[in-house]
Amino acid sequence: MVGFRKLAWVLFVVLIPPAYAADLTTAQVSEILAAARPGRPADLSGKSLENLDLSNLDFKGANLSGANLFGAKLDGANLSGADLAGAKLDLAWIMRANFTNADLSNASLFGLVVSSGLDISPAEAPIFKGARFSGARIIARLSGFDLSGADFTGARMGADMRNQSMGLMRTDLSGANLLGTDFSKADLGRASLRFANLTGAKLIDANLSGADLSGADLTGADLTDADATEADLGGAVLTNARGLDTIKGFNPAQRR
């Protein structure tokens, strides 16, 4: 079953429609970044940078809002504090990339390439600490990553059950550091959050239907009005969790 799911993920990535030509070359992007000054960040907003090799470049604080980074290689790139609002990062390679405090609100993140093989290596893990994903559409493997303090309010991370002919394609946050993250009103339908650290997380009015939260640490989390219909909370830690009596489809007294 594990092998089939990995194969299904590869097929999902391969079948994403191809992109078109970039507006700039890698050399031109490097020149724009080099010309940036304090108070005058590099402006690449709305540019098509698809399929470019931008590995190890310094985009710190750059304006990439609405940019098309489809299939771009961002391995080891510094995107801390960058404005990626509305950007398209489908199939982008992001091993070792730093997205600390980046704005990824309303961005598209399908099939991110987060490892050089099928198994995720901690040494290749990108960093998303404090990043903003509000309203973003995300179907990606983010297991074991540092997403502490990230803002996922209204993010659309649920599996599309109308298009699952190759097996379940869902967001994988298993084992991730989600300390203090905000998932208020987020769609996490059928997402995997197994053994994730959700200490102090906000899951207010979140859709957790069919999600796998087995073994997750929800100490002090706020689950007010969340929908946990058919969710797996077996072995989850709910110490001091708030709003348990308001969760749809969940009875703490009958927890597995």
Coordinates of C-alpha atoms in Angstrom, one line a residue:
M1 CA 0.0 0.0 0.0
V2 CA 2.8 2.4 0.8
G3 CA 4.5 1.7 -2.5
F4 CA 1.2 2.3 -4.3
R5 CA 0.7 5.7 -2.6
K6 CA 4.2 6.8 -3.5
L7 CA 3.6 5.8 -7.1
A8 CA 0.3 7.6 -7.1
W9 CA 2.0 10.7 -5.9
V10 CA 4.6 10.5 -8.7
L11 CA 1.9 10.1 -11.2
F12 CA 0.0 13.0 -9.8
V13 CA 3.1 15.2 -10.2
V14 CA 3.8 14.0 -13.7
L15 CA 0.2 14.7 -14.9
I16 CA 0.2 18.3 -13.9
P17 CA -0.1 20.3 -17.1
P18 CA 3.2 21.6 -18.5
A19 CA 4.2 25.3 -18.1
Y20 CA 5.4 27.8 -20.7
A21 CA 8.5 29.9 -21.2
A22 CA 9.9 32.2 -18.5
D23 CA 10.0 36.0 -18.8
L24 CA 13.6 36.2 -17.5
T25 CA 16.8 34.1 -17.5
T26 CA 18.5 32.9 -14.3
A27 CA 21.2 35.5 -15.0
Q28 CA 18.7 38.3 -15.3
V29 CA 17.1 37.2 -12.0
S30 CA 20.5 37.2 -10.3
E31 CA 21.1 40.8 -11.6
I32 CA 17.8 42.0 -10.2
L33 CA 18.5 40.5 -6.9
A34 CA 22.0 41.9 -6.8
A35 CA 20.7 45.4 -7.5
A36 CA 18.3 45.3 -4.5
R37 CA 19.0 47.8 -1.6
P38 CA 17.5 48.3 1.9
G39 CA 14.1 49.8 1.5
R40 CA 14.1 48.8 -2.2
P41 CA 13.7 45.1 -2.4
A42 CA 13.9 43.2 -5.7
D43 CA 10.7 43.3 -7.6
L44 CA 9.8 40.2 -9.5
S45 CA 6.1 40.5 -9.0
G46 CA 3.9 38.9 -11.7
K47 CA 7.0 37.6 -13.6
S48 CA 7.1 34.1 -15.1
L49 CA 10.1 32.3 -13.6
E50 CA 8.9 28.8 -14.4
N51 CA 11.4 26.0 -14.7
L52 CA 14.3 28.3 -14.0
D53 CA 17.2 27.0 -11.8
L54 CA 17.2 29.6 -9.0
S55 CA 19.0 27.4 -6.5
N56 CA 20.8 29.1 -3.6
L57 CA 19.8 32.6 -4.7
D58 CA 19.0 35.2 -2.1
F59 CA 15.4 36.4 -2.4
K60 CA 15.2 37.7 1.1
G61 CA 12.4 40.3 1.3
A62 CA 11.9 40.2 -2.5
N63 CA 8.5 40.9 -4.1
L64 CA 7.4 37.8 -5.9
S65 CA 3.7 38.4 -5.5
G66 CA 1.7 36.7 -8.3
A67 CA 5.0 35.3 -9.8
N68 CA 4.9 32.0 -11.7
L69 CA 7.4 29.6 -10.2
F70 CA 6.0 26.5 -11.7
G71 CA 8.7 23.8 -11.7
A72 CA 11.4 26.3 -10.6
K73 CA 14.4 25.0 -8.7
L74 CA 14.6 26.8 -5.4
D75 CA 17.0 24.4 -3.7
G76 CA 18.7 26.2 -0.9
A77 CA 17.2 29.6 -1.9
N78 CA 16.7 32.2 0.8
L79 CA 13.0 33.3 0.6
S80 CA 12.7 34.5 4.2
G81 CA 10.4 37.5 4.4
A82 CA 9.6 37.3 0.7
D83 CA 6.2 38.3 -0.7
L84 CA 4.9 35.3 -2.5
A85 CA 1.2 36.2 -2.2
G86 CA -0.8 34.6 -5.0
A87 CA 2.4 33.0 -6.5
K88 CA 2.3 29.7 -8.3
L89 CA 4.8 27.2 -6.9
D90 CA 3.3 24.0 -8.3
L91 CA 6.1 21.4 -8.8
A92 CA 8.7 23.8 -7.5
W93 CA 11.9 22.2 -6.0
I94 CA 12.3 23.6 -2.5
M95 CA 14.8 21.3 -0.7
R96 CA 16.7 23.3 2.0
A97 CA 14.8 26.5 1.0
N98 CA 14.2 29.0 3.7
F99 CA 10.6 30.4 3.8
T100 CA 10.8 31.8 7.3
N101 CA 8.1 34.6 7.7
A102 CA 7.4 34.5 4.0
D103 CA 3.9 35.6 2.7
L104 CA 2.4 32.7 0.8
S105 CA -1.2 33.8 1.2
N106 CA -3.4 32.6 -1.7
A107 CA -0.5 30.9 -3.3
S108 CA -0.8 27.5 -5.1
L109 CA 1.4 24.7 -3.8
F110 CA 0.7 21.5 -5.6
G111 CA 3.2 18.6 -5.7
L112 CA 6.1 20.5 -4.2
V113 CA 9.4 18.6 -4.7
V114 CA 10.8 18.4 -1.1
S115 CA 13.3 15.6 -1.4
S116 CA 15.7 14.1 -4.0
G117 CA 14.0 10.7 -3.5
L118 CA 10.7 9.3 -2.6
D119 CA 11.6 9.4 1.1
I120 CA 11.8 12.8 2.8
S121 CA 15.3 13.5 4.3
P122 CA 15.5 15.8 7.4
A123 CA 18.7 17.3 5.8
E124 CA 16.7 18.4 2.8
A125 CA 13.8 19.8 4.7
P126 CA 12.7 23.4 3.8
I127 CA 11.8 25.8 6.6
F128 CA 8.4 27.5 6.9
K129 CA 8.6 28.8 10.4
G130 CA 6.2 31.7 10.8
A131 CA 5.1 31.7 7.1
R132 CA 1.7 32.9 6.1
F133 CA -0.4 30.5 4.0
S134 CA -3.9 32.1 4.5
G135 CA -6.2 31.2 1.7
A136 CA -3.5 29.1 -0.1
R137 CA -4.3 25.9 -2.0
I138 CA -1.9 23.2 -0.8
I139 CA -1.6 19.5 -1.7
A140 CA 1.9 18.6 -0.7
R141 CA 4.2 16.4 1.4
L142 CA 5.2 18.6 4.4
S143 CA 5.8 15.7 6.9
G144 CA 8.3 16.4 9.6
F145 CA 8.8 20.0 8.6
D146 CA 9.1 23.1 10.9
L147 CA 5.9 25.0 10.4
S148 CA 5.7 26.4 13.9
G149 CA 3.8 29.7 14.2
A150 CA 2.6 29.5 10.6
D151 CA -0.7 31.0 9.6
F152 CA -3.0 28.7 7.6
T153 CA -6.3 30.5 8.2
G154 CA -8.7 29.6 5.5
A155 CA -6.1 27.5 3.7
R156 CA -7.5 24.9 1.3
M157 CA -5.6 21.7 2.1
G158 CA -8.4 19.1 1.8
A159 CA -8.3 16.2 -0.7
D160 CA -10.4 16.6 -3.8
M161 CA -12.5 13.4 -3.7
R162 CA -13.7 14.0 -7.2
N163 CA -10.3 13.4 -8.6
Q164 CA -8.7 10.4 -6.8
S165 CA -8.5 7.8 -9.6
M166 CA -4.8 7.1 -8.8
G167 CA -5.2 6.9 -5.0
L168 CA -5.7 9.4 -2.3
M169 CA -3.7 12.6 -3.0
R170 CA -3.7 14.6 0.3
T171 CA -1.7 17.0 2.2
D172 CA 0.8 15.2 4.5
L173 CA 1.7 17.0 7.8
S174 CA 2.5 13.9 9.7
G175 CA 5.2 14.5 12.3
A176 CA 5.4 18.2 11.5
N177 CA 6.1 20.9 14.1
L178 CA 2.8 22.8 14.0
L179 CA 3.3 24.5 17.4
G180 CA 1.1 27.5 17.7
T181 CA -0.1 27.4 14.1
D182 CA -3.4 28.9 13.1
F183 CA -5.7 26.6 11.1
S184 CA -8.9 28.6 11.8
K185 CA -11.5 27.9 9.0
A186 CA -8.9 25.8 7.1
D187 CA -9.9 22.8 5.1
L188 CA -7.9 19.8 6.3
G189 CA -10.3 17.2 5.0
R190 CA -8.6 13.8 4.9
A191 CA -5.2 15.4 5.5
S192 CA -2.6 13.4 7.4
L193 CA -1.6 14.9 10.8
R194 CA -0.3 11.7 12.4
F195 CA 1.9 12.4 15.4
A196 CA 2.1 16.1 14.5
N197 CA 2.9 18.6 17.2
L198 CA -0.3 20.8 17.4
T199 CA 0.4 22.2 20.8
G200 CA -1.5 25.5 21.2
A201 CA -2.7 25.4 17.6
K202 CA -5.9 27.1 16.6
L203 CA -8.3 24.8 14.7
I204 CA -11.4 26.9 15.2
D205 CA -14.1 26.1 12.7
A206 CA -11.6 23.9 10.8
N207 CA -12.7 21.1 8.5
L208 CA -11.0 17.9 9.9
S209 CA -13.5 15.5 8.4
G210 CA -11.7 12.2 7.6
A211 CA -8.4 13.6 8.7
D212 CA -5.8 11.3 10.4
L213 CA -4.9 12.9 13.8
S214 CA -3.8 9.7 15.4
G215 CA -1.1 10.2 18.0
A216 CA -1.1 14.0 17.4
D217 CA -0.3 16.3 20.3
L218 CA -3.2 18.7 20.7
T219 CA -2.3 20.0 24.2
G220 CA -3.9 23.4 24.7
A221 CA -5.3 23.5 21.1
D222 CA -8.5 25.3 20.4
L223 CA -10.9 23.0 18.5
T224 CA -14.0 25.1 18.9
D225 CA -16.7 24.3 16.2
A226 CA -14.3 22.1 14.3
D227 CA -15.7 19.3 12.1
A228 CA -14.1 16.0 13.0
T229 CA -16.6 13.7 11.3
E230 CA -14.9 10.4 10.6
A231 CA -11.5 11.8 11.8
D232 CA -9.1 9.5 13.5
L233 CA -8.1 10.8 16.9
G234 CA -6.9 7.6 18.3
G235 CA -4.1 8.1 20.7
A236 CA -4.2 11.9 20.3
V237 CA -3.3 14.0 23.3
L238 CA -6.1 16.4 24.2
T239 CA -4.9 17.7 27.5
N240 CA -6.3 21.2 28.2
A241 CA -7.7 21.3 24.6
R242 CA -10.6 23.8 24.3
G243 CA -13.9 23.5 22.6
L244 CA -14.1 19.7 22.7
D245 CA -17.8 19.8 23.5
T246 CA -18.5 21.8 20.3
I247 CA -16.7 19.5 17.8
K248 CA -18.9 18.1 15.2
G249 CA -18.8 14.3 14.9
F250 CA -16.6 13.7 18.0
N251 CA -17.4 12.5 21.4
P252 CA -14.4 12.6 23.8
A253 CA -15.9 9.9 26.0
Q254 CA -15.9 7.5 23.0
R255 CA -12.4 8.3 21.8
R256 CA -10.6 5.3 20.5

